[in-house]
Amino acid sequence: MALDPEISSSIDRAVDGCAGDLLALSRSIHAHPELRFEEYKASGWLADFLSARGHTVERGVAGMQTALRAKSPGGVTKGARRPCAAILAEYDALPGVGHACGHNLIAAAAAGAFVAAASVADAVGGDIVLLGTPAEEGGGGKIEMIKAGVFDEIDVAMMFHPFDRDLLMHPTLASLWLVFEFHGKPSHAAAAPHAGASALTACLDTFRLIDGQRVHFRDGVRVHGYVTNGGQAVNIIPERAACEFSVRAPNGKELERVRGIVERCARGAAIASDVELRPTVRQGYRDMVTNTALAKCFGAHLTGLGRSPRDVDPRVGTGSTDMGDVSHVVPAIHPWLAIVGEGEALCHEHRFADAAVTPAADQTAVVAAKAMARTAVEFLADVELRATVSAEWRDREQ
Ligand SMILES: [Zn+2]
């Protein structure tokens, strides 16, 4: 059962009605890039946009000052709990390259989608929640919100991300960070090199050993690192050295397998140099499990709005996002929509930051807002869609 065309038009009109303010919001956030957990201006402007339209905004959600939540005006439906769809906003920037991930557009599109969907949600017997989620770039704000139970009342979650092509189910990688500190024995590098044990040699051997193991990596695995401490002075055999690796894989199982290989390489390198290894691990993000029923619904609306999305495109790489963690808690989608032509620029490049405030980017944000609002409301209104989404969720690989 498709969404009632009248509701669809009403959603589109609601987005168009606030498009000027949405794009102003996008531009303000872009012009004042704020790093993870410091998005005070961005979250404040987003809250102002919502308050100005009569929505009550809860700040400081899940113990994070820059997180926020707004809900559509509640109603009462007899019997079962009303269905609830969440639309997620991000608004953090990157060091050095500003809004090179286009999160200003994610915030604007989410705000527009929420306002439009909230205007009809009660009429179809459901609820819409907007979540302002801080620190996607390495801080994992959504993980804090999961821990705080924010998603307990939510049935599906969605957001959009700017890209160089339209993809409905582009995967993202499970990730973690490994830090290896090596502790050796210092000695005079010229007078008594035989008396030392080089922590730096162990550090560099770790890179070489990992490179040797790449032949055993499955497709899609990424291991990339850098030396964070390369020694103390040129005439001292390095007593301390350290490196950090990001390990990524298409799913959690492969991530753990590769983590074991990388740790083994560090241990082997430490043995070879007779130094002590002190490893630490930081959990990253989980892989994105796209709910295909919801993604297809979004894709149909996107097509109706004049775009031609593909499901996936193996020619283009991917990263990691804390939306992946959300997708293991509730059925979720994280579609990617073009703000530039294919191959013109990609996330985290200066050119992508420039592209995030062009008319093409603005148009994509408006289209994303309409498609998300239509998808969210269709989910609330259509019991068959809810059943399909739930069945897929129950049958997913854990
Ligand atoms: Zn991003």
mmCIF file of C-alpha atoms and ligand atoms in Angstrom:
data_model
loop_
_atom_site.group_PDB
_atom_site.id
_atom_site.type_symbol
_atom_site.label_atom_id
_atom_site.label_comp_id
_atom_site.label_asym_id
_atom_site.label_seq_id
_atom_site.Cartn_x
_atom_site.Cartn_y
_atom_site.Cartn_z
ATOM 1 C CA MET A 1 0.000 0.000 0.000
ATOM 2 C CA ALA A 2 1.632 3.220 -1.133
ATOM 3 C CA LEU A 3 1.453 6.463 0.776
ATOM 4 C CA ASP A 4 -1.741 8.449 0.203
ATOM 5 C CA PRO A 5 -0.865 11.001 -2.531
ATOM 6 C CA GLU A 6 -2.542 13.773 -0.544
ATOM 7 C CA ILE A 7 -0.343 13.088 2.476
ATOM 8 C CA SER A 8 2.665 12.937 0.175
ATOM 9 C CA SER A 9 1.863 16.347 -1.329
ATOM 10 C CA SER A 10 1.217 17.784 2.101
ATOM 11 C CA ILE A 11 4.685 16.587 3.229
ATOM 12 C CA ASP A 12 6.338 18.075 0.141
ATOM 13 C CA ARG A 13 4.573 21.402 0.697
ATOM 14 C CA ALA A 14 5.675 21.440 4.338
ATOM 15 C CA VAL A 15 9.324 20.928 3.323
ATOM 16 C CA ASP A 16 9.112 23.529 0.558
ATOM 17 C CA GLY A 17 7.490 25.940 3.012
ATOM 18 C CA CYS A 18 10.549 25.920 5.264
ATOM 19 C CA ALA A 19 13.217 25.274 2.616
ATOM 20 C CA GLY A 20 14.651 28.798 2.859
ATOM 21 C CA ASP A 21 15.206 28.449 6.609
ATOM 22 C CA LEU A 22 16.557 24.927 6.204
ATOM 23 C CA LEU A 23 19.187 26.048 3.757
ATOM 24 C CA ALA A 24 20.058 29.014 5.971
ATOM 25 C CA LEU A 25 20.538 26.517 8.819
ATOM 26 C CA SER A 26 22.769 24.397 6.585
ATOM 27 C CA ARG A 27 24.881 27.405 5.620
ATOM 28 C CA SER A 28 25.240 28.660 9.202
ATOM 29 C CA ILE A 29 26.452 25.256 10.378
ATOM 30 C CA HIS A 30 28.827 25.023 7.395
ATOM 31 C CA ALA A 31 30.259 28.474 8.068
ATOM 32 C CA HIS A 32 30.990 27.633 11.748
ATOM 33 C CA PRO A 33 32.487 24.138 11.763
ATOM 34 C CA GLU A 34 32.520 22.636 15.265
ATOM 35 C CA LEU A 35 34.355 19.442 16.219
ATOM 36 C CA ARG A 36 32.842 16.414 17.938
ATOM 37 C CA PHE A 37 31.001 17.176 21.194
ATOM 38 C CA GLU A 38 31.571 20.916 20.670
ATOM 39 C CA GLU A 39 28.604 21.471 18.337
ATOM 40 C CA TYR A 40 27.050 24.125 20.576
ATOM 41 C CA LYS A 41 26.149 26.581 17.822
ATOM 42 C CA ALA A 42 24.910 23.908 15.414
ATOM 43 C CA SER A 43 22.703 22.136 17.956
ATOM 44 C CA GLY A 44 21.471 25.527 19.196
ATOM 45 C CA TRP A 45 20.471 26.645 15.693
ATOM 46 C CA LEU A 46 18.764 23.323 15.045
ATOM 47 C CA ALA A 47 16.842 23.666 18.322
ATOM 48 C CA ASP A 48 15.869 27.251 17.400
ATOM 49 C CA PHE A 49 14.577 26.084 14.019
ATOM 50 C CA LEU A 50 12.361 23.480 15.723
ATOM 51 C CA SER A 51 11.195 25.750 18.558
ATOM 52 C CA ALA A 52 10.219 28.432 16.053
ATOM 53 C CA ARG A 53 7.818 25.870 14.563
ATOM 54 C CA GLY A 54 6.203 25.045 17.886
ATOM 55 C CA HIS A 55 8.193 21.932 18.795
ATOM 56 C CA THR A 56 9.461 21.331 22.306
ATOM 57 C CA VAL A 57 13.163 20.527 22.191
ATOM 58 C CA GLU A 58 14.917 18.505 24.864
ATOM 59 C CA ARG A 59 18.593 19.399 25.145
ATOM 60 C CA GLY A 60 21.424 17.481 26.803
ATOM 61 C CA VAL A 61 20.026 14.058 25.865
ATOM 62 C CA ALA A 62 22.022 11.020 27.096
ATOM 63 C CA GLY A 63 24.333 13.266 29.100
ATOM 64 C CA MET A 64 25.696 15.050 26.018
ATOM 65 C CA GLN A 65 25.261 18.811 25.971
ATOM 66 C CA THR A 66 25.033 18.947 22.181
ATOM 67 C CA ALA A 67 22.510 16.116 21.791
ATOM 68 C CA LEU A 68 18.835 16.903 21.407
ATOM 69 C CA ARG A 69 15.445 15.318 20.893
ATOM 70 C CA ALA A 70 12.089 16.535 19.654
ATOM 71 C CA LYS A 71 8.826 14.613 19.282
ATOM 72 C CA SER A 72 5.782 15.137 17.136
ATOM 73 C CA PRO A 73 2.680 16.275 19.029
ATOM 74 C CA GLY A 74 1.465 13.175 20.840
ATOM 75 C CA GLY A 75 -1.907 11.568 20.534
ATOM 76 C CA VAL A 76 -3.521 8.540 22.056
ATOM 77 C CA THR A 77 -4.308 5.399 20.135
ATOM 78 C CA LYS A 78 -6.262 2.749 21.955
ATOM 79 C CA GLY A 79 -4.521 -0.537 22.563
ATOM 80 C CA ALA A 80 -0.993 -1.098 21.318
ATOM 81 C CA ARG A 81 1.796 1.485 21.487
ATOM 82 C CA ARG A 82 1.831 3.793 18.467
ATOM 83 C CA PRO A 83 4.535 3.164 15.892
ATOM 84 C CA CYS A 84 7.451 5.583 16.113
ATOM 85 C CA ALA A 85 9.986 6.539 13.428
ATOM 86 C CA ALA A 86 13.170 8.464 14.209
ATOM 87 C CA ILE A 87 14.993 10.849 11.896
ATOM 88 C CA LEU A 88 18.609 11.461 12.841
ATOM 89 C CA ALA A 89 20.633 14.641 12.430
ATOM 90 C CA GLU A 90 24.419 14.962 12.566
ATOM 91 C CA TYR A 91 26.224 18.316 12.662
ATOM 92 C CA ASP A 92 29.856 17.817 13.667
ATOM 93 C CA ALA A 93 32.787 18.864 11.472
ATOM 94 C CA LEU A 94 36.303 17.554 10.893
ATOM 95 C CA PRO A 95 39.632 19.000 12.015
ATOM 96 C CA GLY A 96 41.317 20.978 9.230
ATOM 97 C CA VAL A 97 38.735 20.368 6.510
ATOM 98 C CA GLY A 98 35.589 21.737 8.173
ATOM 99 C CA HIS A 99 32.320 20.359 6.847
ATOM 100 C CA ALA A 100 34.032 18.038 4.371
ATOM 101 C CA CYS A 101 31.538 15.312 5.304
ATOM 102 C CA GLY A 102 28.536 17.568 4.622
ATOM 103 C CA HIS A 103 26.933 17.060 8.031
ATOM 104 C CA ASN A 104 25.426 20.546 7.672
ATOM 105 C CA LEU A 105 23.189 19.036 4.980
ATOM 106 C CA ILE A 106 22.342 16.021 7.174
ATOM 107 C CA ALA A 107 21.143 18.407 9.896
ATOM 108 C CA ALA A 108 19.085 20.526 7.509
ATOM 109 C CA ALA A 109 17.471 17.544 5.774
ATOM 110 C CA ALA A 110 16.631 15.902 9.114
ATOM 111 C CA ALA A 111 15.079 19.123 10.414
ATOM 112 C CA GLY A 112 12.944 19.486 7.281
ATOM 113 C CA ALA A 113 11.924 15.826 7.305
ATOM 114 C CA PHE A 114 10.928 15.999 10.965
ATOM 115 C CA VAL A 115 8.841 19.165 10.637
ATOM 116 C CA ALA A 116 7.033 17.811 7.565
ATOM 117 C CA ALA A 117 6.453 14.300 8.948
ATOM 118 C CA ALA A 118 5.416 15.624 12.360
ATOM 119 C CA SER A 119 2.698 17.734 10.703
ATOM 120 C CA VAL A 120 0.866 14.572 9.566
ATOM 121 C CA ALA A 121 2.093 11.874 12.008
ATOM 122 C CA ASP A 122 -0.767 12.144 14.471
ATOM 123 C CA ALA A 123 -3.298 11.951 11.660
ATOM 124 C CA VAL A 124 -1.919 8.557 10.613
ATOM 125 C CA GLY A 125 -1.679 7.324 14.207
ATOM 126 C CA GLY A 126 2.054 7.406 14.850
ATOM 127 C CA ASP A 127 4.925 9.420 16.259
ATOM 128 C CA ILE A 128 8.028 11.005 14.772
ATOM 129 C CA VAL A 129 11.164 11.701 16.770
ATOM 130 C CA LEU A 130 14.075 13.882 15.726
ATOM 131 C CA LEU A 131 17.402 13.024 17.326
ATOM 132 C CA GLY A 132 20.317 15.442 17.165
ATOM 133 C CA THR A 133 23.297 13.101 17.423
ATOM 134 C CA PRO A 134 26.707 14.632 18.232
ATOM 135 C CA ALA A 135 30.189 13.498 17.351
ATOM 136 C CA GLU A 136 29.736 11.059 14.478
ATOM 137 C CA GLU A 137 33.357 11.767 13.560
ATOM 138 C CA GLY A 138 35.048 9.532 16.088
ATOM 139 C CA GLY A 139 32.981 10.305 19.209
ATOM 140 C CA GLY A 140 30.068 7.921 18.732
ATOM 141 C CA GLY A 141 27.273 10.091 20.082
ATOM 142 C CA LYS A 142 24.683 7.599 18.838
ATOM 143 C CA ILE A 143 26.320 4.848 20.913
ATOM 144 C CA GLU A 144 25.831 6.960 24.043
ATOM 145 C CA MET A 145 22.195 7.448 23.074
ATOM 146 C CA ILE A 146 21.755 3.693 22.599
ATOM 147 C CA LYS A 147 23.239 3.067 26.051
ATOM 148 C CA ALA A 148 20.910 5.681 27.570
ATOM 149 C CA GLY A 149 17.860 3.878 26.145
ATOM 150 C CA VAL A 150 16.955 6.621 23.663
ATOM 151 C CA PHE A 151 16.111 4.024 20.998
ATOM 152 C CA ASP A 152 13.909 1.911 23.281
ATOM 153 C CA GLU A 153 10.763 3.754 22.138
ATOM 154 C CA ILE A 154 11.779 3.837 18.481
ATOM 155 C CA ASP A 155 10.755 1.309 15.817
ATOM 156 C CA VAL A 156 12.869 2.474 12.854
ATOM 157 C CA ALA A 157 15.639 5.027 12.359
ATOM 158 C CA MET A 158 16.813 6.860 9.261
ATOM 159 C CA MET A 159 19.162 9.570 8.072
ATOM 160 C CA PHE A 160 20.788 10.540 4.811
ATOM 161 C CA HIS A 161 24.445 11.203 3.999
ATOM 162 C CA PRO A 162 25.870 13.360 1.181
ATOM 163 C CA PHE A 163 28.000 11.541 -1.406
ATOM 164 C CA ASP A 164 28.946 11.622 -5.084
ATOM 165 C CA ARG A 165 26.157 9.245 -6.189
ATOM 166 C CA ASP A 166 22.725 8.047 -5.036
ATOM 167 C CA LEU A 167 22.985 4.703 -3.203
ATOM 168 C CA LEU A 168 20.287 3.141 -1.026
ATOM 169 C CA MET A 169 22.230 0.364 0.711
ATOM 170 C CA HIS A 170 25.909 1.276 0.512
ATOM 171 C CA PRO A 171 27.589 -0.736 3.290
ATOM 172 C CA THR A 172 29.773 0.749 6.038
ATOM 173 C CA LEU A 173 32.525 -1.052 7.912
ATOM 174 C CA ALA A 174 32.798 -2.314 11.474
ATOM 175 C CA SER A 175 35.818 -0.661 13.061
ATOM 176 C CA LEU A 176 38.138 -0.505 16.061
ATOM 177 C CA TRP A 177 41.399 1.178 16.983
ATOM 178 C CA LEU A 178 44.505 -0.573 18.297
ATOM 179 C CA VAL A 179 47.273 1.335 20.042
ATOM 180 C CA PHE A 180 50.613 -0.423 20.530
ATOM 181 C CA GLU A 181 53.173 1.013 22.927
ATOM 182 C CA PHE A 182 56.591 -0.588 22.893
ATOM 183 C CA HIS A 183 58.995 -0.265 25.819
ATOM 184 C CA GLY A 184 62.640 -1.127 25.143
ATOM 185 C CA LYS A 185 66.045 -0.403 26.632
ATOM 186 C CA PRO A 186 67.860 2.840 25.829
ATOM 187 C CA SER A 187 71.581 2.979 25.135
ATOM 188 C CA HIS A 188 74.026 5.222 23.276
ATOM 189 C CA ALA A 189 73.201 4.615 19.627
ATOM 190 C CA ALA A 190 76.868 5.036 18.545
ATOM 191 C CA ALA A 191 78.913 4.081 21.592
ATOM 192 C CA ALA A 192 76.875 1.079 22.798
ATOM 193 C CA PRO A 193 74.166 0.074 20.310
ATOM 194 C CA HIS A 194 74.574 -3.556 21.430
ATOM 195 C CA ALA A 195 73.382 -2.619 24.924
ATOM 196 C CA GLY A 196 69.955 -1.344 23.845
ATOM 197 C CA ALA A 197 66.631 -2.818 22.725
ATOM 198 C CA SER A 198 64.860 -0.612 20.186
ATOM 199 C CA ALA A 199 61.191 0.062 20.739
ATOM 200 C CA LEU A 200 61.117 1.805 17.354
ATOM 201 C CA THR A 201 62.321 -1.289 15.498
ATOM 202 C CA ALA A 202 59.448 -3.266 17.014
ATOM 203 C CA CYS A 203 57.055 -0.479 16.048
ATOM 204 C CA LEU A 204 58.217 -0.437 12.415
ATOM 205 C CA ASP A 205 58.316 -4.256 12.222
ATOM 206 C CA THR A 206 54.647 -4.271 13.240
ATOM 207 C CA PHE A 207 53.824 -2.363 10.030
ATOM 208 C CA ARG A 208 55.940 -4.749 7.929
ATOM 209 C CA LEU A 209 54.391 -7.847 9.495
ATOM 210 C CA ILE A 210 50.858 -6.516 8.975
ATOM 211 C CA ASP A 211 51.644 -5.791 5.321
ATOM 212 C CA GLY A 212 52.787 -9.399 4.961
ATOM 213 C CA GLN A 213 49.447 -10.617 6.305
ATOM 214 C CA ARG A 214 47.321 -8.601 3.868
ATOM 215 C CA VAL A 215 47.309 -11.640 1.564
ATOM 216 C CA HIS A 216 44.948 -13.231 4.132
ATOM 217 C CA PHE A 217 42.496 -10.332 4.389
ATOM 218 C CA ARG A 218 38.995 -10.748 2.991
ATOM 219 C CA ASP A 219 37.672 -8.189 0.511
ATOM 220 C CA GLY A 220 36.708 -4.935 2.184
ATOM 221 C CA VAL A 221 39.106 -5.207 5.129
ATOM 222 C CA ARG A 222 41.121 -2.070 5.868
ATOM 223 C CA VAL A 223 44.083 -1.769 8.235
ATOM 224 C CA HIS A 224 45.830 1.592 8.290
ATOM 225 C CA GLY A 225 48.102 3.107 10.897
ATOM 226 C CA TYR A 226 50.719 5.701 11.763
ATOM 227 C CA VAL A 227 53.620 6.079 14.174
ATOM 228 C CA THR A 228 52.596 8.250 17.109
ATOM 229 C CA ASN A 229 55.953 8.097 18.891
ATOM 230 C CA GLY A 230 59.140 7.367 16.936
ATOM 231 C CA GLY A 231 61.725 7.628 19.692
ATOM 232 C CA GLN A 232 63.429 10.196 21.918
ATOM 233 C CA ALA A 233 66.656 11.414 20.238
ATOM 234 C CA VAL A 234 68.830 10.471 17.289
ATOM 235 C CA ASN A 235 71.682 9.255 19.496
ATOM 236 C CA ILE A 236 69.567 7.105 21.803
ATOM 237 C CA ILE A 237 68.337 3.630 20.903
ATOM 238 C CA PRO A 238 64.598 4.386 21.300
ATOM 239 C CA GLU A 239 63.297 3.353 24.693
ATOM 240 C CA ARG A 240 59.686 4.096 23.812
ATOM 241 C CA ALA A 241 57.789 4.010 20.538
ATOM 242 C CA ALA A 242 54.110 3.730 19.703
ATOM 243 C CA CYS A 243 51.750 3.343 16.774
ATOM 244 C CA GLU A 244 48.023 3.367 16.244
ATOM 245 C CA PHE A 245 45.975 1.341 13.768
ATOM 246 C CA SER A 246 42.430 1.602 12.538
ATOM 247 C CA VAL A 247 41.086 -1.858 11.725
ATOM 248 C CA ARG A 248 37.916 -2.127 9.642
ATOM 249 C CA ALA A 249 35.979 -5.044 8.181
ATOM 250 C CA PRO A 250 32.606 -5.679 6.534
ATOM 251 C CA ASN A 251 31.209 -7.281 9.705
ATOM 252 C CA GLY A 252 32.001 -7.832 13.365
ATOM 253 C CA LYS A 253 33.159 -11.432 12.914
ATOM 254 C CA GLU A 254 35.771 -10.549 10.298
ATOM 255 C CA LEU A 255 36.796 -7.535 12.379
ATOM 256 C CA GLU A 256 37.636 -9.782 15.342
ATOM 257 C CA ARG A 257 39.564 -12.178 13.103
ATOM 258 C CA VAL A 258 41.681 -9.385 11.621
ATOM 259 C CA ARG A 259 42.148 -7.802 15.052
ATOM 260 C CA GLY A 260 43.745 -11.097 16.140
ATOM 261 C CA ILE A 261 46.151 -10.983 13.183
ATOM 262 C CA VAL A 262 47.165 -7.368 13.853
ATOM 263 C CA GLU A 263 47.738 -8.033 17.564
ATOM 264 C CA ARG A 264 49.791 -11.125 16.679
ATOM 265 C CA CYS A 265 52.003 -8.997 14.407
ATOM 266 C CA ALA A 266 52.660 -6.535 17.237
ATOM 267 C CA ARG A 267 53.505 -9.394 19.625
ATOM 268 C CA GLY A 268 55.824 -10.950 17.046
ATOM 269 C CA ALA A 269 57.585 -7.643 16.489
ATOM 270 C CA ALA A 270 58.035 -7.158 20.241
ATOM 271 C CA ILE A 271 59.541 -10.637 20.604
ATOM 272 C CA ALA A 272 61.946 -10.029 17.716
ATOM 273 C CA SER A 273 63.267 -6.823 19.329
ATOM 274 C CA ASP A 274 63.094 -8.129 22.907
ATOM 275 C CA VAL A 275 60.909 -5.220 24.027
ATOM 276 C CA GLU A 276 57.703 -5.062 26.019
ATOM 277 C CA LEU A 277 54.371 -4.548 24.246
ATOM 278 C CA ARG A 278 51.490 -2.692 25.908
ATOM 279 C CA PRO A 279 48.404 -2.905 23.675
ATOM 280 C CA THR A 280 45.127 -1.079 24.124
ATOM 281 C CA VAL A 281 41.955 -1.373 22.097
ATOM 282 C CA ARG A 282 39.192 1.158 21.552
ATOM 283 C CA GLN A 283 35.923 -0.054 20.124
ATOM 284 C CA GLY A 284 34.864 1.782 16.972
ATOM 285 C CA TYR A 285 31.587 1.506 15.124
ATOM 286 C CA ARG A 286 29.564 -1.504 14.021
ATOM 287 C CA ASP A 287 28.853 -2.300 10.372
ATOM 288 C CA MET A 288 25.654 -0.921 8.847
ATOM 289 C CA VAL A 289 22.856 -3.471 8.462
ATOM 290 C CA THR A 290 20.415 -1.824 6.082
ATOM 291 C CA ASN A 291 16.755 -2.787 6.381
ATOM 292 C CA THR A 292 16.075 -3.452 2.720
ATOM 293 C CA ALA A 293 12.275 -3.095 3.001
ATOM 294 C CA LEU A 294 12.657 0.391 4.439
ATOM 295 C CA ALA A 295 15.429 1.243 1.962
ATOM 296 C CA LYS A 296 13.224 0.202 -0.961
ATOM 297 C CA CYS A 297 10.410 2.377 0.402
ATOM 298 C CA PHE A 298 12.829 5.323 0.604
ATOM 299 C CA GLY A 299 14.093 4.463 -2.899
ATOM 300 C CA ALA A 300 10.573 4.525 -4.339
ATOM 301 C CA HIS A 301 9.973 7.991 -2.879
ATOM 302 C CA LEU A 302 13.360 9.170 -4.097
ATOM 303 C CA THR A 303 12.521 7.934 -7.590
ATOM 304 C CA GLY A 304 9.190 9.756 -7.349
ATOM 305 C CA LEU A 305 11.172 12.913 -6.609
ATOM 306 C CA GLY A 306 13.159 12.563 -9.818
ATOM 307 C CA ARG A 307 16.321 10.738 -8.700
ATOM 308 C CA SER A 308 17.600 7.367 -9.940
ATOM 309 C CA PRO A 309 19.217 5.609 -6.982
ATOM 310 C CA ARG A 310 21.088 2.315 -7.191
ATOM 311 C CA ASP A 311 21.149 -0.140 -4.288
ATOM 312 C CA VAL A 312 24.958 -0.385 -4.112
ATOM 313 C CA ASP A 313 27.996 0.435 -6.247
ATOM 314 C CA PRO A 314 31.037 -1.791 -5.690
ATOM 315 C CA ARG A 315 33.233 0.716 -7.565
ATOM 316 C CA VAL A 316 33.247 3.119 -4.644
ATOM 317 C CA GLY A 317 34.800 2.642 -1.196
ATOM 318 C CA THR A 318 33.247 3.183 2.185
ATOM 319 C CA GLY A 319 33.971 4.248 5.764
ATOM 320 C CA SER A 320 32.408 3.693 9.164
ATOM 321 C CA THR A 321 29.561 5.400 11.012
ATOM 322 C CA ASP A 322 27.851 5.122 14.392
ATOM 323 C CA MET A 323 24.599 4.743 12.437
ATOM 324 C CA GLY A 324 25.938 1.185 12.048
ATOM 325 C CA ASP A 325 25.510 0.726 15.797
ATOM 326 C CA VAL A 326 21.953 2.052 15.562
ATOM 327 C CA SER A 327 21.236 -0.454 12.767
ATOM 328 C CA HIS A 328 21.965 -3.311 15.197
ATOM 329 C CA VAL A 329 19.409 -1.933 17.683
ATOM 330 C CA VAL A 330 16.469 -0.984 15.425
ATOM 331 C CA PRO A 331 15.760 -1.445 11.693
ATOM 332 C CA ALA A 332 17.574 1.428 9.996
ATOM 333 C CA ILE A 333 18.613 2.989 6.698
ATOM 334 C CA HIS A 334 21.530 5.264 5.830
ATOM 335 C CA PRO A 335 21.086 6.157 2.144
ATOM 336 C CA TRP A 336 23.751 8.219 0.358
ATOM 337 C CA LEU A 337 22.705 11.008 -2.018
ATOM 338 C CA ALA A 338 24.830 12.871 -4.541
ATOM 339 C CA ILE A 339 25.749 16.515 -4.028
ATOM 340 C CA VAL A 340 28.417 16.331 -6.793
ATOM 341 C CA GLY A 341 28.909 14.326 -9.968
ATOM 342 C CA GLU A 342 30.413 10.835 -9.702
ATOM 343 C CA GLY A 343 34.113 11.001 -8.855
ATOM 344 C CA GLU A 344 34.182 14.822 -8.619
ATOM 345 C CA ALA A 345 34.817 14.795 -4.863
ATOM 346 C CA LEU A 346 34.453 12.424 -1.919
ATOM 347 C CA CYS A 347 33.872 12.848 1.805
ATOM 348 C CA HIS A 348 36.752 14.314 3.873
ATOM 349 C CA GLU A 349 38.254 16.236 0.928
ATOM 350 C CA HIS A 350 38.422 20.046 0.772
ATOM 351 C CA ARG A 351 36.471 19.877 -2.475
ATOM 352 C CA PHE A 352 33.639 18.063 -0.714
ATOM 353 C CA ALA A 353 33.444 20.814 1.912
ATOM 354 C CA ASP A 354 33.108 23.355 -0.924
ATOM 355 C CA ALA A 355 30.420 21.196 -2.530
ATOM 356 C CA ALA A 356 28.323 21.100 0.659
ATOM 357 C CA VAL A 357 27.009 24.653 0.116
ATOM 358 C CA THR A 358 26.242 24.635 -3.607
ATOM 359 C CA PRO A 359 22.748 24.826 -5.155
ATOM 360 C CA ALA A 360 23.087 21.123 -6.062
ATOM 361 C CA ALA A 361 23.740 20.294 -2.400
ATOM 362 C CA ASP A 362 20.782 22.421 -1.300
ATOM 363 C CA GLN A 363 18.529 20.637 -3.758
ATOM 364 C CA THR A 364 19.709 17.247 -2.474
ATOM 365 C CA ALA A 365 18.984 18.250 1.132
ATOM 366 C CA VAL A 366 15.431 19.237 0.187
ATOM 367 C CA VAL A 367 14.868 16.008 -1.758
ATOM 368 C CA ALA A 368 16.323 13.978 1.142
ATOM 369 C CA ALA A 369 13.996 15.748 3.593
ATOM 370 C CA LYS A 370 10.935 14.931 1.479
ATOM 371 C CA ALA A 371 11.956 11.307 0.860
ATOM 372 C CA MET A 372 12.721 10.695 4.560
ATOM 373 C CA ALA A 373 9.481 12.315 5.720
ATOM 374 C CA ARG A 374 7.429 10.325 3.200
ATOM 375 C CA THR A 375 9.195 7.075 4.207
ATOM 376 C CA ALA A 376 8.721 7.738 7.922
ATOM 377 C CA VAL A 377 5.035 8.549 7.510
ATOM 378 C CA GLU A 378 4.455 5.571 5.215
ATOM 379 C CA PHE A 379 5.975 3.379 7.929
ATOM 380 C CA LEU A 380 3.560 4.839 10.501
ATOM 381 C CA ALA A 381 0.553 4.545 8.199
ATOM 382 C CA ASP A 382 1.141 1.177 6.535
ATOM 383 C CA VAL A 383 0.733 -1.899 8.689
ATOM 384 C CA GLU A 384 1.990 -4.138 5.856
ATOM 385 C CA LEU A 385 5.225 -2.189 5.519
ATOM 386 C CA ARG A 386 5.725 -2.397 9.285
ATOM 387 C CA ALA A 387 5.198 -6.171 9.144
ATOM 388 C CA THR A 388 7.728 -6.563 6.295
ATOM 389 C CA VAL A 389 10.304 -4.404 8.078
ATOM 390 C CA SER A 390 9.817 -6.378 11.305
ATOM 391 C CA ALA A 391 10.014 -9.774 9.592
ATOM 392 C CA GLU A 392 13.308 -8.810 7.953
ATOM 393 C CA TRP A 393 14.609 -7.550 11.298
ATOM 394 C CA ARG A 394 13.694 -10.820 13.041
ATOM 395 C CA ASP A 395 15.353 -12.933 10.337
ATOM 396 C CA ARG A 396 18.569 -10.921 10.104
ATOM 397 C CA GLU A 397 21.967 -12.525 10.724
ATOM 398 C CA GLN A 398 23.102 -11.665 14.233
HETATM 399 ZN ZN ZN B 1 29.890 11.825 7.566
#
